[in-house]
Coordinates of C-alpha atoms in Angstrom, one line a residue:
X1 CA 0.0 0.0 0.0
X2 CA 1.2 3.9 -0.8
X3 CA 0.8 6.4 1.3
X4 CA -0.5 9.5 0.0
X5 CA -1.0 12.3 2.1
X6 CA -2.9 15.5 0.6
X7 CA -1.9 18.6 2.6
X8 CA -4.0 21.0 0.8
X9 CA -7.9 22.2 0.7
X10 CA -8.7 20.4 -1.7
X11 CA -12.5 19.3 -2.2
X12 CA -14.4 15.9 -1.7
X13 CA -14.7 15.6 -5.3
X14 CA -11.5 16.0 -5.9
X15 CA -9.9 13.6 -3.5
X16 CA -12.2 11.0 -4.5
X17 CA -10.9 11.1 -8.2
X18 CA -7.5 11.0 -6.7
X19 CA -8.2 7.5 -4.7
X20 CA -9.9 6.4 -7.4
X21 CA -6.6 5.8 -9.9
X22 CA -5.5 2.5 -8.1
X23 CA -6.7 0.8 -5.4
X24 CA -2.8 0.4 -4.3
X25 CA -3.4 4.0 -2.9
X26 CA -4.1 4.8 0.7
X27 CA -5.1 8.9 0.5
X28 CA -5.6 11.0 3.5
X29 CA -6.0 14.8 3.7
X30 CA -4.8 16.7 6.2
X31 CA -4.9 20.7 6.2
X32 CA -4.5 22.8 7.3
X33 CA -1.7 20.8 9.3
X34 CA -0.8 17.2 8.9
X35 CA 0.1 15.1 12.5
X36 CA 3.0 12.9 12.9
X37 CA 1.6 9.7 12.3
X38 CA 0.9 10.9 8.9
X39 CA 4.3 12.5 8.1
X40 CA 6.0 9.1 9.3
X41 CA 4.0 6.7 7.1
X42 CA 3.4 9.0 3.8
X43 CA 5.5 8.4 0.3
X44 CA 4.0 10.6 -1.5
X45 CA 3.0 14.3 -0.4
X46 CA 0.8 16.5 -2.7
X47 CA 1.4 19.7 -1.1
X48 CA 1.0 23.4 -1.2
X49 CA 3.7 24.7 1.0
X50 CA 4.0 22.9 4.6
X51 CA 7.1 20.5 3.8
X52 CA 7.9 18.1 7.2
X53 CA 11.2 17.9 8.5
X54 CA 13.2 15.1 6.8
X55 CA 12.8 13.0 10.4
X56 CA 9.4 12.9 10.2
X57 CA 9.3 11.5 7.2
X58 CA 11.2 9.0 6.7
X59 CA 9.4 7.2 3.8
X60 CA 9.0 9.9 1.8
X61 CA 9.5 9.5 -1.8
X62 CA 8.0 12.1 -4.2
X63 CA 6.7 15.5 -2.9
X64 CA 4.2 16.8 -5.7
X65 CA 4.1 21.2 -5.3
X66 CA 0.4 22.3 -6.4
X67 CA 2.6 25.7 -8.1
X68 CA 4.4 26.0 -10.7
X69 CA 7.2 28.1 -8.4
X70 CA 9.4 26.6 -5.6
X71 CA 11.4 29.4 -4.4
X72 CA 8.9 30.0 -1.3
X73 CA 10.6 26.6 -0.1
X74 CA 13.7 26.5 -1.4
X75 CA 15.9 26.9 1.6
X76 CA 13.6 24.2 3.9
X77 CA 16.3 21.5 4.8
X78 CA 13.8 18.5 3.0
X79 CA 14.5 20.5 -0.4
X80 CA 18.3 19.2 0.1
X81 CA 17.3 15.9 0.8
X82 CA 18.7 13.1 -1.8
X83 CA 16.8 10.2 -3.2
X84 CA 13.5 12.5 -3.3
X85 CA 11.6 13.4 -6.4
X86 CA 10.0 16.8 -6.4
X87 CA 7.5 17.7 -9.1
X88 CA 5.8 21.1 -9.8
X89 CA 2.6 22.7 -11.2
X90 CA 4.2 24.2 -13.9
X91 CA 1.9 24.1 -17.0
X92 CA -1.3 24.4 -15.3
X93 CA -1.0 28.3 -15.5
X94 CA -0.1 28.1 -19.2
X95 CA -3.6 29.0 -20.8
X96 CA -4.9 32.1 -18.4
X97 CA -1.9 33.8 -17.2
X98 CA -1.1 33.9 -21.4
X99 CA -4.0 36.0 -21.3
X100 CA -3.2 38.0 -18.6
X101 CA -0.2 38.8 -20.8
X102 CA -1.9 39.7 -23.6
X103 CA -4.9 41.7 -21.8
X104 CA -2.4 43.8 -19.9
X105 CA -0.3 44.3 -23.3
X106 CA -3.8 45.6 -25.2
X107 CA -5.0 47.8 -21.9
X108 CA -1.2 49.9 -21.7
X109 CA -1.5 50.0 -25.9
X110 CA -5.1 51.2 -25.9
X111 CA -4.8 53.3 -22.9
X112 CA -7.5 51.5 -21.1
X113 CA -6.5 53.2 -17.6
X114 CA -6.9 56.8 -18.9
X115 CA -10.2 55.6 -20.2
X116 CA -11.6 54.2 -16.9
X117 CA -9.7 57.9 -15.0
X118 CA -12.4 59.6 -17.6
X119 CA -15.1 57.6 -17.0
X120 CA -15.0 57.8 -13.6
X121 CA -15.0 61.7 -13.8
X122 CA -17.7 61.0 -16.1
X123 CA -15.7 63.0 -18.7
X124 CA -15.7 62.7 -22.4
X125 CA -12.2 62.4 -23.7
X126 CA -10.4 63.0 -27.0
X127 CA -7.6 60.3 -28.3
X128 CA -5.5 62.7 -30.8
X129 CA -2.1 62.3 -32.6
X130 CA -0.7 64.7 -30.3
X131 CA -1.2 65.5 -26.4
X132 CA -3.5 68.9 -26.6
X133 CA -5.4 69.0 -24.1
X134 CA -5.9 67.2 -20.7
X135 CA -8.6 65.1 -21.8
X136 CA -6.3 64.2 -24.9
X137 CA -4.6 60.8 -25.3
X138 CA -1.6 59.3 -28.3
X139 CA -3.7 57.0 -30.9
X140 CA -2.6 53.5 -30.2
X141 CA -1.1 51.2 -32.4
X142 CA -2.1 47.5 -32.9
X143 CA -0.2 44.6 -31.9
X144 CA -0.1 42.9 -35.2
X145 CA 4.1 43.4 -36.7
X146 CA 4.7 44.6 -33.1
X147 CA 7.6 42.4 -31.6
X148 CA 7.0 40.8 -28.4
X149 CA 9.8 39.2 -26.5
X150 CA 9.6 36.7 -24.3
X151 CA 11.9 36.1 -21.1
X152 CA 11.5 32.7 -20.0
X153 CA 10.2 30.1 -22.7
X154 CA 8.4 27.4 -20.3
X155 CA 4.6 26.7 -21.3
X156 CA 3.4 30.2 -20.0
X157 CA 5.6 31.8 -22.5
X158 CA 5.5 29.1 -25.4
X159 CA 1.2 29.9 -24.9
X160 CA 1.4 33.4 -25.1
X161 CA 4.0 32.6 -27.8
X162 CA 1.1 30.8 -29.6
X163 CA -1.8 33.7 -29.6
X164 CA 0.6 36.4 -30.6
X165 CA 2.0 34.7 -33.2
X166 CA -1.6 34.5 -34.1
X167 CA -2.5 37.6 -33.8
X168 CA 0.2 38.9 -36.3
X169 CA 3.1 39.4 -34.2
X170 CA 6.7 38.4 -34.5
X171 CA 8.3 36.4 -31.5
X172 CA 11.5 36.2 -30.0
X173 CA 12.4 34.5 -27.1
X174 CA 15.0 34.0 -24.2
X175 CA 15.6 30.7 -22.5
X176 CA 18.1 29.7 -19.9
X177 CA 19.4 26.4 -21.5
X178 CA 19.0 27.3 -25.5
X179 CA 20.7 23.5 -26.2
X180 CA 17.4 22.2 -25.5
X181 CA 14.1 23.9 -27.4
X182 CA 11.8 21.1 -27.1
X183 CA 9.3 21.4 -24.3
X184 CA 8.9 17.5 -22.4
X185 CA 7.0 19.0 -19.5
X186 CA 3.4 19.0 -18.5
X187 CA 1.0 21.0 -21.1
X188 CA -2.6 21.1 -21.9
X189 CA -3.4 19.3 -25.2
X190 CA -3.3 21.6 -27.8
X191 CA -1.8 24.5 -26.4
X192 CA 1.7 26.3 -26.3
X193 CA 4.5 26.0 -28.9
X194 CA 6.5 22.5 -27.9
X195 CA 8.9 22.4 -30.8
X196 CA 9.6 26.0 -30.1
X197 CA 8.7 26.4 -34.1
X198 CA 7.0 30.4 -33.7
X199 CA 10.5 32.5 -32.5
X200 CA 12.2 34.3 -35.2
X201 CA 15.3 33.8 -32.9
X202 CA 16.0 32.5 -29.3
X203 CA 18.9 34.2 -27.2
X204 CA 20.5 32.8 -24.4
X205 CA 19.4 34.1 -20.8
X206 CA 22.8 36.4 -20.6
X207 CA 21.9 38.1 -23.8
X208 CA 18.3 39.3 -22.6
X209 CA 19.6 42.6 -23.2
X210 CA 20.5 42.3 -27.2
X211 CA 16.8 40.9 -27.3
X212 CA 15.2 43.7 -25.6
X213 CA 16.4 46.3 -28.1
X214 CA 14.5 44.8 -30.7
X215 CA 10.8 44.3 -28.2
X216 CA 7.7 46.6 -28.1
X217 CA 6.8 44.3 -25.4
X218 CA 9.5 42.6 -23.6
X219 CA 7.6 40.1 -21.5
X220 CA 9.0 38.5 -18.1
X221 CA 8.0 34.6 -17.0
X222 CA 11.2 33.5 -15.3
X223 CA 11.6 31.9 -11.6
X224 CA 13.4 33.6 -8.9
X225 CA 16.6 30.9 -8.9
X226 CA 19.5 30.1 -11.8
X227 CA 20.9 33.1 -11.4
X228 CA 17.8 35.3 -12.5
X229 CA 17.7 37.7 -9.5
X230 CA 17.6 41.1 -11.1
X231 CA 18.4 39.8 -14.3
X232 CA 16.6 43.2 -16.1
X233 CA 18.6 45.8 -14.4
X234 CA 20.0 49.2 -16.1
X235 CA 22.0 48.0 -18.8
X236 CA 18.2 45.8 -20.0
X237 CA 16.3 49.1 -19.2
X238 CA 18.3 51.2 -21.2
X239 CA 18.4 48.9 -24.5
X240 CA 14.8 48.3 -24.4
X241 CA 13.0 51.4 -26.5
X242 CA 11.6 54.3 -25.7
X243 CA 7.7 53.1 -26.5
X244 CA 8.4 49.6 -25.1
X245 CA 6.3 48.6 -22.2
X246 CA 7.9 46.1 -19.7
X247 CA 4.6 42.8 -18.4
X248 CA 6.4 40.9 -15.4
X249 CA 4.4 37.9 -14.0
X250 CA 7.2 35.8 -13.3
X251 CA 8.5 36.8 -9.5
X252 CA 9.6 39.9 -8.5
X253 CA 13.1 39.8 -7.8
X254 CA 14.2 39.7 -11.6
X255 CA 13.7 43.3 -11.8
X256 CA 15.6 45.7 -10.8
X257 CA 12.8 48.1 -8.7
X258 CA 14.7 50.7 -8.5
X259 CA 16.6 50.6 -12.0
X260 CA 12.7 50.3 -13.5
X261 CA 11.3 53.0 -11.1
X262 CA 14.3 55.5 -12.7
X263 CA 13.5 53.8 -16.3
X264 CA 9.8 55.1 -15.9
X265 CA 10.2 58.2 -14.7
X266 CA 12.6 59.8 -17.0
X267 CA 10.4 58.0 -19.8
X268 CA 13.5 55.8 -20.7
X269 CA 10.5 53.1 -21.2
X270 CA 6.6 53.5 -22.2
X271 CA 4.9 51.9 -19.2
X272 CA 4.6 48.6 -17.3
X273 CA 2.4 46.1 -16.2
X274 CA 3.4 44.6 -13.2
X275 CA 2.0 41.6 -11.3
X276 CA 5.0 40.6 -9.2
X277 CA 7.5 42.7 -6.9
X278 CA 10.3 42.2 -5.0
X279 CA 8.4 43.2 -1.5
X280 CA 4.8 42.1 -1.2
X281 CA 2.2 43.3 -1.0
X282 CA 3.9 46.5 -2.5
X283 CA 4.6 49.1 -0.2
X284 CA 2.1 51.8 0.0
X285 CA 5.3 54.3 -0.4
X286 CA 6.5 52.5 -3.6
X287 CA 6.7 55.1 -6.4
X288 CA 5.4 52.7 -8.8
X289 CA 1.7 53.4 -6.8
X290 CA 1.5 56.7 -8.4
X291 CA 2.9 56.5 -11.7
X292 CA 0.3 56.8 -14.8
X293 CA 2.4 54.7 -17.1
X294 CA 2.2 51.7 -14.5
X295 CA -1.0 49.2 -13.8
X296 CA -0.4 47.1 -10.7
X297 CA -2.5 44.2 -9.9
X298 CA -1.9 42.3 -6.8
X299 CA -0.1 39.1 -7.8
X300 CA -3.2 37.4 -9.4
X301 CA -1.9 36.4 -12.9
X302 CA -1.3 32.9 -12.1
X303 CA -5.5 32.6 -10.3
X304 CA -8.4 30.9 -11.8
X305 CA -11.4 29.2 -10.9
X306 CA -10.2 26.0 -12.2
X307 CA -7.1 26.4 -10.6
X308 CA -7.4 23.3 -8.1
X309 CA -9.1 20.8 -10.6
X310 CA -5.9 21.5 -12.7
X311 CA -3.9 21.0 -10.4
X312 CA -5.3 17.8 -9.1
X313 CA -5.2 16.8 -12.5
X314 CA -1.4 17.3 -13.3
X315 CA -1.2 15.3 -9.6
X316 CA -3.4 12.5 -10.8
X317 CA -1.0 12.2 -14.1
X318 CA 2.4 12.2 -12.2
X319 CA 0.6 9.4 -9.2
X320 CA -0.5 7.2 -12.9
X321 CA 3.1 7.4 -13.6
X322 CA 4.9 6.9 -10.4
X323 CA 2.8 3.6 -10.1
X324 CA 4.4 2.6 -13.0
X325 CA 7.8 3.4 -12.5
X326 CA 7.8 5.7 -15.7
X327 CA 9.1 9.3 -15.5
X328 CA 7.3 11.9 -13.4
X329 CA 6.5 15.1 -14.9
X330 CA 8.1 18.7 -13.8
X331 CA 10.9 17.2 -12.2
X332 CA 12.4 19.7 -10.2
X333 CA 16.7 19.9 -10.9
X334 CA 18.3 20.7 -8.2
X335 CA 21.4 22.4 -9.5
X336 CA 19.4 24.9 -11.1
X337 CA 16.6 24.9 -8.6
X338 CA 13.2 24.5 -10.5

């Protein structure tokens, strides 16, 4: 018998789909914490965060993350331990936070915050060539031939890669390990780009800079780990152009702040759209609060409704193969730390 222990909220209907792949399964749930006797019998965790000490569980064999990022456990001594598999979410997220992308990139180009500023002064405004008046706003220009580059070329980026391509648009992309193109990892059937076919050109992650001269919308999906840790500082800022509009949704930390807080304010870039920072929630003093070439949105790219059925489902994959000895997927490397 396998011991699975579920350390998340997840619902009835849910954990009964779980039991229901093998009858070699013995599931319990446990949240919002999990006791010892539960800790020293599981082999396989599907888990959220809480992560036992590595003498409580002894048996422990694969520990399945319900996100796609690990760096929010990174440094908790089980993470070093040898001999354990660790799988993450990534994929799941692939299909809406593409589209949180792509409808922050369409509200900065068609100025939807100055449209909702007027609205809610109940004032009729005036989009113009040229800035004439305060009510006046620059005609936007459509996506399609605009370049969008991509930072981080998993299944979040290879998605969005997919629509704007679509849409007209050329693609590059940046990817820490440019030996390997194909994507193997988890991915919802018939989305995403796994051949990595739509780039014009992919650059290697220490040439983000060359790619960002050539962007109108210089996307960021990376992890907080490999070296990434303000990856776009000054020397990014200042090659990207002057009506380029930076989109993170990756984590925080691989910008700069302060080098993108200068970069907006002297109007060395058009705008941002950020849904990650480096302390969160932001601090009410942060400049970025207050400038009207920014949108802010409280770390909610990677939400949906469906969230915890995908999830579950990506689980029930992996526990289908780890009952038969095949390859999980989203193995977690360790040298490189997702």
């Amino acid at each position: 018998m396998i011991n699975v222990v579920v350390s998340l909220d997840c619902s009835d209907d849910l954990m009964n789909q779980i039991r229901a792949v093998s009858p070699r399964l013995h599931v319990e749930r446990h949240f919002p914490t999990v006791p010892d006797s539960a800790w020293a019998n599981a082999e396989v965790l599907y888990t959220g965060h809480p992560l036992p000490e590595p003498s409580q569980a002894p048996r422990l064999r694969w520990v399945q993350f319900n996100s796609a990022g690990i760096d929010h456990v990174a440094s908790q001594p089980f993470m070093k331990v040898e001999g354990i598999e660790i799988t993450t979410a990534s994929g799941i997220h692939a299909t809406h936070m593409a589209e949180f992308c792509l409808m922050m990139m369409l509200a900065l180009t068609y100025k939807l915050p100055r449209l909702l500023e007027l609205q809610a002064r109940a004032e009729w405004g005036h989009p113009q060539p040229e800035l004439t008046s305060q009510h006046a706003w620059p005609l936007p220009r459509e996506l399609r031939g605009q370049t969008l580059g991509i930072a981080g070329y998993g299944s979040i980026g290879r998605e969005l890669a997919r629509i704007a391509h679509q849409m007209g648009m050329r693609v590059l992309a940046s990817k820490q390990d440019v030996t390997n193109l194909c994507d193997e990892d988890y991915s919802e059937p018939g989305t995403g780009d796994p051949n990595a076919d739509i780039p014009d050109r992919i650059y290697p992650a220490q040439a983000l800079a060359s790619m960002a001269r050539e962007c109108d919308f210089l996307v960021l999906i990376l992890p907080l780990a490999g070296g990434t840790r303000h990856i776009v500082d000054e020397t990014v800022l200042n090659a990207m152009k002057p009506t380029a509009v930076l989109v993170n949704v990756g984590r925080g930390g691989t910008v700069d702040e302060d080098a993108l807080i200068n970069a907006l304010a002297a109007q060395k870039i058009a705008g941002a759209a950020l849904d990650v920072f480096e302390a969160e929630p932001l601090p009410s003093g942060s400049p970025l609060w207050n400038m009207d070439n920014v949108m802010i949105s409280p770390h909610v790219a990677g939400r949906n409704v469906r969230y915890s059925e995908k999830a579950a489902a990506l689980f029930i994959a992996n526990l289908k193969r780890y009952l038969d000895n095949r390859p999980l997927l989203n193995r977690v490397k360790r040298d490189r730390g997702y």
